[in-house]
Short mmCIF file of C-alpha atoms in Angstrom, two decimals:
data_model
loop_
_atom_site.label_atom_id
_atom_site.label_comp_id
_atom_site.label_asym_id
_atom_site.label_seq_id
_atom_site.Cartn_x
_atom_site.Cartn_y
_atom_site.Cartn_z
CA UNK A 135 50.97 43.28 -74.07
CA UNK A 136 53.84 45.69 -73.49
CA UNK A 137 53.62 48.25 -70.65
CA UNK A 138 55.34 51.34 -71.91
CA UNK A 139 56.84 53.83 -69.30
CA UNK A 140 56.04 57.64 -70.93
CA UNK A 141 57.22 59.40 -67.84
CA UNK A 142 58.19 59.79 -64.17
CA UNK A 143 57.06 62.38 -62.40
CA UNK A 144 58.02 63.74 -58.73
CA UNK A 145 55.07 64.78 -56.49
CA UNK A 146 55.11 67.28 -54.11
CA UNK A 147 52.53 68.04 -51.02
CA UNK A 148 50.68 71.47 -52.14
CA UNK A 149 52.22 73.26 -49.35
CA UNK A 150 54.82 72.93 -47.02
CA UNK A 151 53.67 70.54 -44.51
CA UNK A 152 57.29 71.79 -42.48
CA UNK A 153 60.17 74.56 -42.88
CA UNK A 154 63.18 72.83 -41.24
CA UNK A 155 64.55 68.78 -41.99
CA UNK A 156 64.19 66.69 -38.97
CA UNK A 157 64.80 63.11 -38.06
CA UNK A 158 61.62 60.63 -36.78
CA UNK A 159 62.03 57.92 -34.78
CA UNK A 160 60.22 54.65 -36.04
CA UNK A 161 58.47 51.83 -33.23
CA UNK A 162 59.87 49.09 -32.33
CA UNK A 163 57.40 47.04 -34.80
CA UNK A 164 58.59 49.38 -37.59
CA UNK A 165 62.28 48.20 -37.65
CA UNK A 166 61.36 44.54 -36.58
CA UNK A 167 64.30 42.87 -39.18
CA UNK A 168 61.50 41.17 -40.57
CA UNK A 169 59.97 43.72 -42.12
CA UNK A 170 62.50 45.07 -43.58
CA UNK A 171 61.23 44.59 -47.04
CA UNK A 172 59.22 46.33 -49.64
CA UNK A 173 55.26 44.85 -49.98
CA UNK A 174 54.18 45.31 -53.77
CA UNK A 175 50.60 45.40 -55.12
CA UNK A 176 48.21 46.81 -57.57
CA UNK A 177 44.37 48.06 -57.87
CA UNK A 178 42.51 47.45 -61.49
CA UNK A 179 39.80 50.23 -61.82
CA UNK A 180 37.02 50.31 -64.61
CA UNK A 181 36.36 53.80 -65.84
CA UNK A 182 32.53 53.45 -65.50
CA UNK A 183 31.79 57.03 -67.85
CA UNK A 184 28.30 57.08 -65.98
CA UNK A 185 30.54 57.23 -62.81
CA UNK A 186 33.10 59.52 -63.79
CA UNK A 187 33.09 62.68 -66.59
CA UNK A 188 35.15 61.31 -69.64
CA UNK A 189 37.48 64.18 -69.36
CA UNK A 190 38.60 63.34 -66.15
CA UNK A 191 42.10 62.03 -66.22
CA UNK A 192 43.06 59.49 -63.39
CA UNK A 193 46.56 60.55 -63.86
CA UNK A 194 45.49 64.22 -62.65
CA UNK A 195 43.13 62.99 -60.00
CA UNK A 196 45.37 60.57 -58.61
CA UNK A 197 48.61 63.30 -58.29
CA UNK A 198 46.41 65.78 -57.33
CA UNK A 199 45.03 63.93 -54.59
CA UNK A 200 48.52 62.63 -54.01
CA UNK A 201 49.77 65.86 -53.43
CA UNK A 202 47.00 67.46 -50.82
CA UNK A 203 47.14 63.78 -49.22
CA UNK A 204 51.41 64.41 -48.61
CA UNK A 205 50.48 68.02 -46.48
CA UNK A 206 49.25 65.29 -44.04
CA UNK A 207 50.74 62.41 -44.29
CA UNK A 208 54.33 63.87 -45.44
CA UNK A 209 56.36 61.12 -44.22
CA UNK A 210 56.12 58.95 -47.38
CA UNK A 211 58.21 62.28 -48.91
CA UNK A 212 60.59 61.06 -46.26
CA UNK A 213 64.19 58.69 -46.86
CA UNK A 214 65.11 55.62 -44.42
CA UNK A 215 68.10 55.81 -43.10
CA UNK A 216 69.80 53.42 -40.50
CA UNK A 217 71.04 55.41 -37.15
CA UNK A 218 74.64 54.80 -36.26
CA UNK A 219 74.51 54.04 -32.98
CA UNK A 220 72.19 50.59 -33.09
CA UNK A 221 71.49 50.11 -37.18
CA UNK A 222 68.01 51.01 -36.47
CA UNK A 223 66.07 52.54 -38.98
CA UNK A 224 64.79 56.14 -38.91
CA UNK A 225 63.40 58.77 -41.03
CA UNK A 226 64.30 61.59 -42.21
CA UNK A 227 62.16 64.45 -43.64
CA UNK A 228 63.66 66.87 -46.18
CA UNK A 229 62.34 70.12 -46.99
CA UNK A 230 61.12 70.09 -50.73
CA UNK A 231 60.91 66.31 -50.83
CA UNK A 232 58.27 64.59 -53.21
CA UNK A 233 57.08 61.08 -54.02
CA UNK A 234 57.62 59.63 -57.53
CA UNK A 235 55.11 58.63 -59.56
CA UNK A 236 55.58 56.73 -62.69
CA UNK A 237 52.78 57.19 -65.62
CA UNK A 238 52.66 53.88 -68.27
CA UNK A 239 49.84 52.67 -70.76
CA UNK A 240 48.92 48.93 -72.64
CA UNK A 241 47.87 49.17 -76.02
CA UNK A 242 44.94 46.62 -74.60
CA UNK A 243 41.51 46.10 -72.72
CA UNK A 244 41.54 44.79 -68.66
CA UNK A 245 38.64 42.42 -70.44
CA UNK A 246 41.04 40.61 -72.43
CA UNK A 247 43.63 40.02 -69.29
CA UNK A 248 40.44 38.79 -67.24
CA UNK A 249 40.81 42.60 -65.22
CA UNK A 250 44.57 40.76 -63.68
CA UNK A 251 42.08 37.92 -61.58
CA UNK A 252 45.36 35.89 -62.37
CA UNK A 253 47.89 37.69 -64.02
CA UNK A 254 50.52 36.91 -65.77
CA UNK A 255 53.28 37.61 -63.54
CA UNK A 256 55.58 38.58 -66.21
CA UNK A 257 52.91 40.99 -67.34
CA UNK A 258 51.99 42.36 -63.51
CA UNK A 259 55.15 43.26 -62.37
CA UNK A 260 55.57 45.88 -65.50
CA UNK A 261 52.78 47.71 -63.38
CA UNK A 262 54.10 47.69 -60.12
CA UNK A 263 57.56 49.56 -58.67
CA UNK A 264 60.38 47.24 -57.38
CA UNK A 265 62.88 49.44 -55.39
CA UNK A 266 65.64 47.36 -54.77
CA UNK A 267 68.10 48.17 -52.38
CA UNK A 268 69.02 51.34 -51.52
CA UNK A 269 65.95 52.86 -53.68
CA UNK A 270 63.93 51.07 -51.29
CA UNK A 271 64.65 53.22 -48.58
CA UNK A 272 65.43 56.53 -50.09
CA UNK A 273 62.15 56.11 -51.68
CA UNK A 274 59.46 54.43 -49.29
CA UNK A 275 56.61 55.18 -51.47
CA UNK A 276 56.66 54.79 -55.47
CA UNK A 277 53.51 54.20 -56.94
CA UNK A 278 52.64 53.76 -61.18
CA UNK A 279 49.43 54.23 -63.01
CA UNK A 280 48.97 52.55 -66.09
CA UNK A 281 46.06 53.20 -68.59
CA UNK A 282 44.78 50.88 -70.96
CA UNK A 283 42.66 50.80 -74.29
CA UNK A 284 39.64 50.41 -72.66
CA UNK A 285 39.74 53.23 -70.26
CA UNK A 286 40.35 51.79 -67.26
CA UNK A 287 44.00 51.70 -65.47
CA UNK A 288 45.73 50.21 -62.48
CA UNK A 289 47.17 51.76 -59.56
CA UNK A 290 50.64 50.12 -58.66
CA UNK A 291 52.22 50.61 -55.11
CA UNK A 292 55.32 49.52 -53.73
CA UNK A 293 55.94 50.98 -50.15
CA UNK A 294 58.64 49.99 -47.26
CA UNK A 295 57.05 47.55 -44.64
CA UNK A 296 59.06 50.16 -42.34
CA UNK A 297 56.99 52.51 -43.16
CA UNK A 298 52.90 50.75 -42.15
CA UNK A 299 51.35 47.96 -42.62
CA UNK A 300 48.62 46.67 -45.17
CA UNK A 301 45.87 49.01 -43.04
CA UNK A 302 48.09 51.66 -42.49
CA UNK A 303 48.73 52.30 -46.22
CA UNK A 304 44.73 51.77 -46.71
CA UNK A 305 44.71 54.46 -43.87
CA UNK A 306 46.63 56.86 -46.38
CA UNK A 307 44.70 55.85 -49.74
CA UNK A 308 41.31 56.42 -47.86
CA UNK A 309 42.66 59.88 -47.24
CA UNK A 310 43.44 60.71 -51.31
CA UNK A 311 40.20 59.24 -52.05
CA UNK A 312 38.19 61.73 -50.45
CA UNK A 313 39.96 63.92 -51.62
CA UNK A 314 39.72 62.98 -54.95
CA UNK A 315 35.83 62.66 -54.43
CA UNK A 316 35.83 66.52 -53.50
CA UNK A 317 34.76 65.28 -49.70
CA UNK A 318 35.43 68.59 -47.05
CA UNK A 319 38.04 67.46 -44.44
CA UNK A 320 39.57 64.20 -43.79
CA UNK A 321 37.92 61.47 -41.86
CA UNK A 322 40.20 60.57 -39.90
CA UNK A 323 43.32 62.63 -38.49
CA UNK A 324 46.53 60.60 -39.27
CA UNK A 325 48.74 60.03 -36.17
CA UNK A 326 52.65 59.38 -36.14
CA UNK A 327 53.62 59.41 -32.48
CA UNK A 328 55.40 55.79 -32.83
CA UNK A 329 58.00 55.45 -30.30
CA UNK A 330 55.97 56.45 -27.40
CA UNK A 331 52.81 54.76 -28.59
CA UNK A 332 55.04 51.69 -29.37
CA UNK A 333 58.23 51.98 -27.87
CA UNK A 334 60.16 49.54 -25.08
CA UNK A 335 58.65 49.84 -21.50
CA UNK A 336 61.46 51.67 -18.74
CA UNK A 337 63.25 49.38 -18.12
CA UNK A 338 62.56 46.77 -20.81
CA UNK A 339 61.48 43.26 -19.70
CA UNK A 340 60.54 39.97 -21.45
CA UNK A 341 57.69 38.30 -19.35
CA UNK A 342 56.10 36.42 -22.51
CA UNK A 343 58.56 33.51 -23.63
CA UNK A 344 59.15 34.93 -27.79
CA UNK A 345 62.41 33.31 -27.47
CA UNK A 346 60.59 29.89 -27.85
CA UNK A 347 60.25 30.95 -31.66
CA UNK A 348 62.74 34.29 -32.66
CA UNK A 349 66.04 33.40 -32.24
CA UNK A 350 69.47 35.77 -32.49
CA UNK A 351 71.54 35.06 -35.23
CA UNK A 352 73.71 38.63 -36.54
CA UNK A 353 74.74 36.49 -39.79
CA UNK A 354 71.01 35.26 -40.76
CA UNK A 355 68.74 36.85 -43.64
CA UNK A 356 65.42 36.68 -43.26
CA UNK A 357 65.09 37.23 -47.37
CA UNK A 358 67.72 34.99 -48.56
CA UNK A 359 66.51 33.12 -51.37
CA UNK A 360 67.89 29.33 -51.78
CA UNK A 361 68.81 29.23 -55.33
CA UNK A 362 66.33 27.31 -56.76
CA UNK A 363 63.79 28.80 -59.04
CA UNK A 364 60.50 29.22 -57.36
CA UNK A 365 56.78 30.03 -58.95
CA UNK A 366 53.74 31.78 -58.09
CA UNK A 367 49.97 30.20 -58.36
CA UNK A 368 46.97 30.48 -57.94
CA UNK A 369 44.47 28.13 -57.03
CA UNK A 370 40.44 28.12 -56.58
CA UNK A 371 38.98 27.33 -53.45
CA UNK A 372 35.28 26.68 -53.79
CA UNK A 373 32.99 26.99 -50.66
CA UNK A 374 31.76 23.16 -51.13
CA UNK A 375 35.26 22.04 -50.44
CA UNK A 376 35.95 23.80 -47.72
CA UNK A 377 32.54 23.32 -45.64
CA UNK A 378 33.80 19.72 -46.49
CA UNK A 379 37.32 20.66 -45.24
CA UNK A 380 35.26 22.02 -41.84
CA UNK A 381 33.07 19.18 -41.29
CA UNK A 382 35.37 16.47 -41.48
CA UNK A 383 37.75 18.37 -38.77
CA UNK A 384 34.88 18.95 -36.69
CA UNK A 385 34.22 15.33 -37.25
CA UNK A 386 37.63 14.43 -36.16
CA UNK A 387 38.30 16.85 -33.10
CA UNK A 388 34.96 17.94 -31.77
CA UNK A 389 35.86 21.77 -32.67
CA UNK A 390 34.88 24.28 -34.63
CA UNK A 391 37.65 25.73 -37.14
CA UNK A 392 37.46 28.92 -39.20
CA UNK A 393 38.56 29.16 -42.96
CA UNK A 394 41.84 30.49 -41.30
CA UNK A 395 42.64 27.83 -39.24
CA UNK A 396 41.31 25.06 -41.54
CA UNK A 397 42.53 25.42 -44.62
CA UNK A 398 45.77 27.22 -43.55
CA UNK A 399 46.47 24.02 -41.79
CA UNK A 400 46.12 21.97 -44.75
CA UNK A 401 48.31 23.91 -47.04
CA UNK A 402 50.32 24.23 -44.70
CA UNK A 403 50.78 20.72 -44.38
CA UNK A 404 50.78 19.96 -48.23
CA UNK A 405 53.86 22.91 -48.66
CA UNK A 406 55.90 21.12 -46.03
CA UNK A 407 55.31 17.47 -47.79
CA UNK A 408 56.03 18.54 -51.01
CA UNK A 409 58.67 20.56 -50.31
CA UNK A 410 59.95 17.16 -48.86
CA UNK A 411 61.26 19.17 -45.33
CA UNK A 412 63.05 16.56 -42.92
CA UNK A 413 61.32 14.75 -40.45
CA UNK A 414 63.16 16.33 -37.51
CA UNK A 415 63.19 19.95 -39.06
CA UNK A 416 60.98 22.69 -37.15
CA UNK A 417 58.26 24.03 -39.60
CA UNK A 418 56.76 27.27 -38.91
CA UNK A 419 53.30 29.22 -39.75
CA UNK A 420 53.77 32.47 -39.18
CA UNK A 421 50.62 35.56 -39.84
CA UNK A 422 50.26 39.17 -38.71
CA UNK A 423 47.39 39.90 -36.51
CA UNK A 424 46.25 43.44 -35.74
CA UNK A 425 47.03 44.67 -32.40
CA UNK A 426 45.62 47.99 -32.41
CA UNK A 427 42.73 47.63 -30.11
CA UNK A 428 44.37 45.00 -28.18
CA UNK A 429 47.13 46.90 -26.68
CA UNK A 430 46.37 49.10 -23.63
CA UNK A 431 45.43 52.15 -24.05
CA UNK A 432 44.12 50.83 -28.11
CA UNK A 433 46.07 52.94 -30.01
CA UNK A 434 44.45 56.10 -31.81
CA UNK A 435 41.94 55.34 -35.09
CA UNK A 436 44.66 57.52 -37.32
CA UNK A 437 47.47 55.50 -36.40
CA UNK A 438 48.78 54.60 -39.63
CA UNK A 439 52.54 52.54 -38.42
CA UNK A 440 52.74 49.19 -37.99
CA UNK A 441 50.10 47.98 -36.12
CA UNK A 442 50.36 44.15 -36.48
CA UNK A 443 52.65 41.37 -34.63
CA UNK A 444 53.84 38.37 -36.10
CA UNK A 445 52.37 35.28 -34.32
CA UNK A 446 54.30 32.00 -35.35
CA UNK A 447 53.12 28.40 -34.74
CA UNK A 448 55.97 25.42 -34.96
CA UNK A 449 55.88 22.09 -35.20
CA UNK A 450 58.14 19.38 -36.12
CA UNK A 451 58.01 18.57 -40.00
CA UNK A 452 57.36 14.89 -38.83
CA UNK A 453 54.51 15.94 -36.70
CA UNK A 454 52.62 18.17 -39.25
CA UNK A 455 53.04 15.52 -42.00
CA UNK A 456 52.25 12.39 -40.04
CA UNK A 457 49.36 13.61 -37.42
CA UNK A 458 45.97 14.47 -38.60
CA UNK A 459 45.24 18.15 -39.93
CA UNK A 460 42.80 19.06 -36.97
CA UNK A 461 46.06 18.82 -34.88
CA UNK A 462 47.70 21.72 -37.17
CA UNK A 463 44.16 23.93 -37.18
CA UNK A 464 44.19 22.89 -33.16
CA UNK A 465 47.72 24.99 -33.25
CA UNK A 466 47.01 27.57 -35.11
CA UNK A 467 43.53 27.95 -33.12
CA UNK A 468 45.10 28.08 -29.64
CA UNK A 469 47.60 30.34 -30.66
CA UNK A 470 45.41 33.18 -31.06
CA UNK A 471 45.03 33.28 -27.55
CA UNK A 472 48.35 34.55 -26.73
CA UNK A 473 47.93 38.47 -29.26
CA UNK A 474 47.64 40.22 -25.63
CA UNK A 475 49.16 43.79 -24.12
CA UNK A 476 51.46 41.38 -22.27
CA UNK A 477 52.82 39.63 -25.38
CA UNK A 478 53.14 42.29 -27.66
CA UNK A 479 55.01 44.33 -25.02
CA UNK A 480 57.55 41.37 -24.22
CA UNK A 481 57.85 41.49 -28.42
CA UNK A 482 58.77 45.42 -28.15
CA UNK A 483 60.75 44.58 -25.37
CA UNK A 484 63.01 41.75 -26.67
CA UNK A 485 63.37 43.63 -29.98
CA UNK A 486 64.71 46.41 -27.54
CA UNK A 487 67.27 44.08 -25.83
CA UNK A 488 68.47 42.08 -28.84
CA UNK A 489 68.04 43.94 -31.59
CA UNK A 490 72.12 44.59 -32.18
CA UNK A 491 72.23 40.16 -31.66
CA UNK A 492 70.10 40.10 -35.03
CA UNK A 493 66.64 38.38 -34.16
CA UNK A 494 65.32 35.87 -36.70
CA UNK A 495 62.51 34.23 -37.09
CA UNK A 496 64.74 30.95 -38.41
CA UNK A 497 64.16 28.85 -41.76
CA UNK A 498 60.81 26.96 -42.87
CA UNK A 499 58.60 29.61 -42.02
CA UNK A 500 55.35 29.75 -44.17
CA UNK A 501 53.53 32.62 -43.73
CA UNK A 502 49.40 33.11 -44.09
CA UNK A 503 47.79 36.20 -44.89
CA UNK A 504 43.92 36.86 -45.58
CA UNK A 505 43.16 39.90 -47.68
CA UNK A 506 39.26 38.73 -48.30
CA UNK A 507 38.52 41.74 -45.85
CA UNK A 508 41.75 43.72 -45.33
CA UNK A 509 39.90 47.02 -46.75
CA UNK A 510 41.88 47.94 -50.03
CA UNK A 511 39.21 47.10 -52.56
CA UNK A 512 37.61 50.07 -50.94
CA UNK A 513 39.72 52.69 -51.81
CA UNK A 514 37.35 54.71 -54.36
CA UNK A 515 38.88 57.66 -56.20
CA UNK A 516 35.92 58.43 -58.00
CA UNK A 517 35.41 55.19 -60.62
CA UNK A 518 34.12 53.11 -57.77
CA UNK A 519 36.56 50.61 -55.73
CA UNK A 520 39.10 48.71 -57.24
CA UNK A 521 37.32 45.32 -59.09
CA UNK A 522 40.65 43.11 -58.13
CA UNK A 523 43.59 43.73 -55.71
CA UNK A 524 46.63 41.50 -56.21
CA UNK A 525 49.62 41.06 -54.72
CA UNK A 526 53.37 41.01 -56.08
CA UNK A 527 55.57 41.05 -52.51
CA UNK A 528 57.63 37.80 -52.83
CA UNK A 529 58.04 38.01 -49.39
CA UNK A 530 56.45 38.20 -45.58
CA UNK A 531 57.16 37.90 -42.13
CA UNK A 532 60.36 36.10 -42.46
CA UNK A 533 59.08 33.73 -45.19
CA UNK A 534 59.84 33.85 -48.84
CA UNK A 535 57.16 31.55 -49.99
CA UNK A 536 54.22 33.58 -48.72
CA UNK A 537 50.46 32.54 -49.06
CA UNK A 538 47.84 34.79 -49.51
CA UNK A 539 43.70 34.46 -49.33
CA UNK A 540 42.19 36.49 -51.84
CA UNK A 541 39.11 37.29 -53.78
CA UNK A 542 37.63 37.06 -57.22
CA UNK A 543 37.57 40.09 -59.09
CA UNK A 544 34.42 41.88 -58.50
CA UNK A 545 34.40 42.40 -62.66
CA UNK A 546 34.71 38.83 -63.61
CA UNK A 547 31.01 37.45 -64.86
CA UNK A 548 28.95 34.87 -62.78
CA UNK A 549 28.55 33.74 -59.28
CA UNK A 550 31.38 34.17 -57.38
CA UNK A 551 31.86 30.85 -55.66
CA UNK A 552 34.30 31.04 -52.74
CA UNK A 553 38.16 32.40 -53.11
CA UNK A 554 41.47 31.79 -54.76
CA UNK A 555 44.91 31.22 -52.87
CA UNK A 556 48.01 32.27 -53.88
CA UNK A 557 50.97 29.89 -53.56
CA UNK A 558 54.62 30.59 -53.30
CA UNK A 559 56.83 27.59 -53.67
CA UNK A 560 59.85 26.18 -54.86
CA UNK A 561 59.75 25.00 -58.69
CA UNK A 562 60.09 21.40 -58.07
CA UNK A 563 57.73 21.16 -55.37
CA UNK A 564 54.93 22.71 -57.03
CA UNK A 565 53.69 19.22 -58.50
CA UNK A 566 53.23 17.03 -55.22
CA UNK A 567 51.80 20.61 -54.00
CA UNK A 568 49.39 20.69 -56.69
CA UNK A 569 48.32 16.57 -56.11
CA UNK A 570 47.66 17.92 -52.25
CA UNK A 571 45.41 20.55 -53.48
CA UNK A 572 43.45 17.86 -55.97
CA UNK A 573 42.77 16.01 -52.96
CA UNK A 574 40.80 19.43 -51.20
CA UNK A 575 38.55 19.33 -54.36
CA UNK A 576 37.79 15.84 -54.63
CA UNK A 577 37.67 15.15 -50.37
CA UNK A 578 40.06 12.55 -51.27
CA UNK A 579 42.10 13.95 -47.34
CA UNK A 580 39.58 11.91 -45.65
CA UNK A 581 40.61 8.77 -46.40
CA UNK A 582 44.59 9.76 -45.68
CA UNK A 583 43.60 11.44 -42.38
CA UNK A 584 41.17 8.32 -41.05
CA UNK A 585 44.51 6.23 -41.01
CA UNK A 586 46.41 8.45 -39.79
CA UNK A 587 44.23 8.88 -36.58
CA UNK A 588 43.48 5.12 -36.71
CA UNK A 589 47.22 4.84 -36.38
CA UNK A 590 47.70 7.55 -33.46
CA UNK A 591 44.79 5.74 -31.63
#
């Protein structure tokens, strides 16, 4: 199964969407240090000929569609620069700019790699771009197609964080799909305006304590790996266990937890124990939430920058290990209440006053992220939507063992019972990880978590 690169070819919007270079600011969530990374992931698409006219060429459509979408959204044409005065990043638009686009077939059938359900990583990565470095920002946006045997091909994208999040990028595909699909106009307007929408209040002022968990260190990397080899994995989650996961919290604590809270919790917890974390080490779980309607005025439907915040829960290693797991859902449940106007402003804000002082999130984070019903197996370019979205970022939110909830392929046979989970973890802890996880099938927690609150009691 070798992926063979035939070509590389530069995009360009289909008519000048400016006629002199210019420099745009970025928000305040934009150059957040922590996002200061590249998030990787492909689309598998079936060519359904009933669907689609067997002369059409996804190749064409896509850099067709590509190139009407960049009039509008232009930007991802654009190269990240930092600004001399504070090391913040900003971009800057060049006449006659394009977007590469790399073109690469597999002499075999999605069928016989199960449509990349679970990939092999080896094999996925040949599909996606990795900008490293300095390609990363003089090239925000790369994105591949691949074609295989059976007519069907996947759509690789690798795009700077700086640049949007998860639903702003869905935000831009949405727009070449309807294109593509020969739709009249675009749905929805895109909007840039991201310092003003987003920027520090005048003067800046931190009313909501984020000091508790960012802290300034202008040595730390957010990214930097330890050394040791670490693995990717995915692992089934069937609905049984985790209505058995539910109950026996609710059991425990009297409350009700979602599939978030719950069984983030527990991995959570099994990551830290295997990963054998000090007792008197601060663990973190850190996830994005969407802020776009929360702040005040909600920001515009076309804004397609950053829109999320990072909210991070801590506890002592000791603490998550040794306490029940309704404790760790009970965290991770009250901390939603805090995603208001008031904190994400005090975020802008202390990114505003300590940005130069380098602002870190710290070591042990874990981050969470749910893609079940993010929106990008919705993107439909004429074949349908994608049957499986997967990601390939090896990192998020300050964490470099990210965990992601994610679902079946649509094109995999039979009832589709529950989700998988994607694990990032150190090599050598992905044993006693895997033993945790055994326990979630089998409900052999319960037992474990009755002493434990027999002990606290």
């Amino acid at each position: 199964m070798e992926v063979t690169i035939h070509e590389t070819t530069t995009i360009y919007p289909s008519k000048p969407p400016f006629t002199e270079n210019h420099v745009l600011p970025l928000s305040h969530l934009d150059t957040d240090r922590n996002l200061n990374l590249t998030f990787r992931y492909l689309r598998v698409y079936v060519n359904h000929t009933a669907q689609q006219k067997s002369k059409s060429d996804p190749f064409e459509v896509l850099t067709s569609s590509l190139s009407a979408a960049l009039v509008y959204y232009y930007q991802f044409a654009g190269c990240l620069r930092r600004r001399p005065s504070d090391n913040r990043l900003e971009l800057h638009c060049q006449v006659g700019n394009g977007v590469p686009v790399i073109l690469s077939t597999v002499d075999c059938t999605l069928a016989s790699v199960n449509y990349l359900d679970d990939p092999d990583y080896n094999f996925a990565e040949k599909m996606v771009p990795d900008p490293r470095d300095d390609e990363a920002l003089t090239r925000p946006l790369i994105l591949q197609l691949t074609r295989f045997k059976c007519g069907g091909w996947v759509f690789g994208t690798a795009v700077h964080h700086a640049m949007c999040d998860g639903m702003g990028s869905t935000l831009f595909f949405h727009a070449m799909a309807e294109i593509a699909r020969g739709e009249n106009g675009m749905k929805i307007e895109p909007v840039w305006d991201r310092s003003s929408l987003l920027g520090p209040r005048n003067p800046p002022r931190v009313d909501f304590p984020v000091h508790e968990f960012l802290s300034l260190d202008r040595d730390s990397s957010p990214y930097l790996e330890s050394g040791k080899p670490a693995v990717r994995e995915c692992f089934e989650v069937k609905d049984e266990w985790l209505d058995r996961l539910k109950g026996f919290l609710h059991e425990q604590s009297g409350s009700n937890y979602t599939t978030f809270e719950a069984l983030g919790a527990f991995i959570w917890r099994a990551k830290a124990k295997a990963s054998k974390i000090p007792d008197d080490e601060t663990v973190k779980y850190a996830y994005l939430t969407n802020i776009r309607r929360r702040v005040k005025p909600p920001l515009p439907a076309g804004y397609w920058g950053n829109g999320c915040v990072p909210i991070y829960v801590q506890l002592l290693a000791k603490h998550l290990i040794n306490e029940p797991i309704w404790k760790a859902a009970d965290t991770i449940k009250k901390s939603k209440n805090i995603i208001t106007d008031e904190y994400v402003r005090s975020f802008i804000d202390f990114q505003e006053l300590h940005y130069d002082e380098g602002i870190t999130s710290g070591n042990r984070v874990s981050a969470f992220t749910d893609w079940r019903h993010v929106g990008h197996e919705t993107v439909d370019f004429g074949w349908g939507g994608p049957v499986t979205v997967f990601p390939l970022s090896r990192h998020l939110v300050g964490s470099v063992e990210p965990c992601f909830f994610l679902p079946y392929s649509s094109a995999t046979e039979g009832k589709k019972d529950g989700f998988k989970v994607l694990v990032c973890l150190q090599e050598q802890a992905m044993p006693v990880f895997k033993e945790e996880m055994e326990k979630l099938e089998h409900g052999l927690f319960k037992e474990e978590m009755e002493k434990l609150e027999h002990g606290l009691s």
